């Protein structure tokens, strides 16, 4: 009888140990953050001279009515990471939910890695976007996302985004539209990933009369 009682006691313990080990292994291989990120609390410094040098026009056209300038800008992974952090730091709705992030360009896609905590457990999500220009605006098209092996539905992303002076959120087409044309008179003729950098072809018009 004592042996049978011991077996009855051991079986639940063994099952519990297997469940715990399985959950730990699943977290380690699928959900544990693996990409080094920049903390969201980092102080991002923008060098005005560096920005000015990037914006120096490489083409100028004059007429009696307007001046048209054209510039080509290349943004690296680091540049994009810093810009993303600055944007989130200025959004009180989400900046307290994110621990850190990093942008990595892979081929023709822009990957955004976001680290956060759920029930005090560190987790990492990966969001993937493609980039192109349309009607003078830059488009970030949501291709998909992963939290471990779980797909992230676009509704989770777009329900937490709101349109403002700089972007329009087009949930139906899974697009984030960078609308510099209407508000800043800046046209993005080119907005694509080339050789692991995001290249922007910027055109600005200054009306004289």
Coordinates of C-alpha atoms in Angstrom, one line a residue:
X1 CA 0.0 0.0 0.0
X2 CA 2.8 2.4 0.9
X3 CA 4.4 1.9 -2.5
X4 CA 1.1 2.6 -4.3
X5 CA 0.7 5.8 -2.2
X6 CA 4.2 6.9 -3.1
X7 CA 3.5 6.4 -6.8
X8 CA 0.2 8.4 -6.5
X9 CA 2.2 11.2 -4.9
X10 CA 5.1 11.1 -7.3
X11 CA 3.0 11.2 -10.5
X12 CA 1.5 14.7 -10.0
X13 CA 5.0 16.0 -8.9
X14 CA 6.6 14.6 -12.1
X15 CA 3.8 16.0 -14.3
X16 CA 4.3 19.4 -12.6
X17 CA 8.1 19.3 -13.1
X18 CA 7.6 18.4 -16.8
X19 CA 5.1 21.3 -17.2
X20 CA 7.5 23.8 -15.6
X21 CA 10.5 22.6 -17.6
X22 CA 8.4 22.7 -20.8
X23 CA 7.2 26.3 -20.1
X24 CA 10.7 27.4 -19.2
X25 CA 12.1 25.9 -22.4
X26 CA 9.3 27.4 -24.5
X27 CA 10.1 30.9 -23.0
X28 CA 13.8 30.5 -23.5
X29 CA 13.6 29.4 -27.2
X30 CA 10.5 31.5 -28.4
X31 CA 9.7 34.4 -26.1
X32 CA 12.9 35.5 -24.3
X33 CA 14.3 38.7 -25.8
X34 CA 17.3 38.0 -28.0
X35 CA 18.0 41.3 -29.9
X36 CA 20.0 43.9 -28.0
X37 CA 17.8 47.1 -27.9
X38 CA 18.3 50.7 -27.0
X39 CA 16.4 51.6 -23.7
X40 CA 13.4 53.8 -24.3
X41 CA 14.7 56.2 -21.6
X42 CA 18.0 56.8 -23.5
X43 CA 18.9 60.4 -24.1
X44 CA 18.9 60.8 -27.9
X45 CA 21.0 63.7 -29.1
X46 CA 20.4 65.2 -32.5
X47 CA 23.4 67.0 -34.0
X48 CA 22.0 70.0 -35.9
X49 CA 25.1 70.2 -38.1
X50 CA 24.8 66.6 -39.1
X51 CA 21.1 67.1 -39.9
X52 CA 21.9 70.3 -41.9
X53 CA 24.5 68.5 -43.9
X54 CA 22.1 65.7 -44.8
X55 CA 19.6 68.2 -46.0
X56 CA 21.9 70.2 -48.2
X57 CA 20.2 70.1 -51.6
X58 CA 22.0 68.4 -54.5
X59 CA 19.7 70.0 -57.0
X60 CA 18.3 73.5 -57.2
X61 CA 15.8 74.8 -59.7
X62 CA 14.8 78.5 -59.9
X63 CA 11.9 80.1 -61.6
X64 CA 10.0 83.4 -61.3
X65 CA 7.3 81.7 -59.2
X66 CA 9.2 79.2 -57.0
X67 CA 12.4 77.5 -55.9
X68 CA 12.5 73.7 -56.0
X69 CA 15.2 71.9 -54.0
X70 CA 15.9 68.2 -54.1
X71 CA 17.9 66.2 -51.5
X72 CA 18.8 62.6 -51.1
X73 CA 19.1 61.3 -47.5
X74 CA 20.2 57.9 -46.3
X75 CA 19.1 56.7 -42.8
X76 CA 20.9 53.8 -41.1
X77 CA 19.6 51.3 -38.5
X78 CA 20.9 53.6 -35.8
X79 CA 19.3 56.7 -37.3
X80 CA 16.0 54.9 -37.5
X81 CA 16.2 53.5 -34.0
X82 CA 16.9 57.0 -32.6
X83 CA 14.0 58.5 -34.5
X84 CA 11.6 55.7 -33.3
X85 CA 12.7 56.3 -29.7
X86 CA 12.2 60.0 -30.0
X87 CA 8.7 59.4 -31.4
X88 CA 7.7 57.1 -28.6
X89 CA 9.2 59.3 -25.9
X90 CA 6.8 62.0 -27.1
X91 CA 3.8 59.7 -26.9
X92 CA 2.6 59.3 -23.3
X93 CA 0.2 56.6 -24.3
X94 CA 2.9 54.0 -25.1
X95 CA 6.2 55.2 -23.8
X96 CA 5.5 53.7 -20.3
X97 CA 4.7 50.3 -21.8
X98 CA 8.0 49.8 -23.7
X99 CA 11.4 48.9 -22.2
X100 CA 13.5 49.4 -25.4
X101 CA 13.5 49.0 -29.1
X102 CA 15.8 48.6 -32.1
X103 CA 15.4 48.9 -35.9
X104 CA 17.2 46.5 -38.1
X105 CA 17.1 46.5 -41.9
X106 CA 17.0 43.1 -43.5
X107 CA 17.1 43.0 -47.3
X108 CA 14.0 45.0 -48.4
X109 CA 12.3 45.0 -45.0
X110 CA 12.5 47.2 -42.0
X111 CA 12.2 45.2 -38.7
X112 CA 11.2 46.9 -35.5
X113 CA 12.1 44.9 -32.3
X114 CA 10.2 46.0 -29.2
X115 CA 10.9 44.7 -25.7
X116 CA 8.4 45.1 -22.9
X117 CA 7.2 43.3 -19.8
X118 CA 4.0 41.4 -19.2
X119 CA 3.4 40.2 -15.6
X120 CA 7.0 41.3 -15.0
X121 CA 8.2 38.8 -17.7
X122 CA 10.5 40.3 -20.4
X123 CA 9.1 39.7 -23.9
X124 CA 10.1 40.7 -27.4
X125 CA 7.9 41.5 -30.4
X126 CA 9.1 41.8 -34.0
X127 CA 7.2 44.0 -36.4
X128 CA 8.1 44.0 -40.1
X129 CA 7.4 46.8 -42.6
X130 CA 8.1 47.5 -46.3
X131 CA 8.7 51.0 -47.5
X132 CA 7.6 52.9 -50.6
X133 CA 6.4 56.3 -51.7
X134 CA 2.9 57.2 -53.0
X135 CA 1.5 60.5 -53.9
X136 CA 4.5 62.3 -52.5
X137 CA 4.2 60.6 -49.1
X138 CA 6.2 57.9 -47.4
X139 CA 4.4 54.6 -46.7
X140 CA 5.3 52.1 -44.0
X141 CA 3.3 49.0 -44.9
X142 CA 2.8 46.4 -42.2
X143 CA 3.8 43.0 -43.4
X144 CA 3.4 41.1 -40.2
X145 CA 4.7 40.6 -36.7
X146 CA 5.7 37.9 -34.2
X147 CA 5.6 37.5 -30.5
X148 CA 7.6 34.3 -30.2
X149 CA 5.8 31.9 -32.5
X150 CA 2.5 33.8 -32.2
X151 CA 1.5 36.0 -35.2
X152 CA 0.6 39.6 -34.3
X153 CA -2.6 40.7 -36.0
X154 CA -2.6 44.1 -37.6
X155 CA -5.6 45.1 -35.4
X156 CA -3.4 45.0 -32.3
X157 CA -1.0 47.5 -33.9
X158 CA -3.4 49.8 -35.7
X159 CA -5.9 50.0 -32.8
X160 CA -3.1 51.6 -30.7
X161 CA -2.1 54.1 -33.4
X162 CA -3.7 57.5 -34.0
X163 CA -3.3 59.9 -36.9
X164 CA -1.6 63.2 -36.2
X165 CA 0.1 66.1 -38.0
X166 CA 2.9 63.8 -39.2
X167 CA 1.2 60.5 -39.9
X168 CA -2.1 59.1 -41.2
X169 CA -3.1 55.6 -40.0
X170 CA -4.7 53.5 -42.8
X171 CA -5.9 50.4 -41.0
X172 CA -7.7 49.0 -44.0
X173 CA -4.6 48.8 -46.1
X174 CA -2.2 48.2 -43.1
X175 CA -0.3 51.5 -43.9
X176 CA 1.3 54.2 -41.8
X177 CA 1.5 57.2 -44.1
X178 CA 4.1 59.8 -43.4
X179 CA 2.4 62.9 -44.7
X180 CA 5.0 65.6 -45.0
X181 CA 3.6 66.9 -48.2
X182 CA 0.4 68.5 -46.8
X183 CA 1.8 69.9 -43.6
X184 CA 5.4 70.7 -44.4
X185 CA 5.4 71.2 -48.2
X186 CA 7.9 68.3 -48.4
X187 CA 7.4 65.7 -51.1
X188 CA 8.9 62.2 -50.8
X189 CA 9.7 61.1 -54.3
X190 CA 11.7 58.1 -53.1
X191 CA 11.2 56.1 -49.9
X192 CA 12.8 52.7 -50.2
X193 CA 15.3 50.4 -48.6
X194 CA 18.5 50.1 -50.7
X195 CA 21.7 48.4 -49.6
X196 CA 20.6 48.1 -46.0
X197 CA 19.7 51.8 -45.6
X198 CA 16.5 53.7 -46.0
X199 CA 16.8 56.2 -48.8
X200 CA 14.6 59.2 -49.1
X201 CA 14.3 61.5 -52.1
X202 CA 13.1 64.8 -50.7
X203 CA 11.7 67.6 -52.8
X204 CA 10.7 71.0 -51.3
X205 CA 9.0 73.9 -53.0
X206 CA 9.3 77.5 -51.9
X207 CA 6.7 79.8 -53.5
X208 CA 8.1 83.3 -54.3
X209 CA 4.8 84.9 -55.3

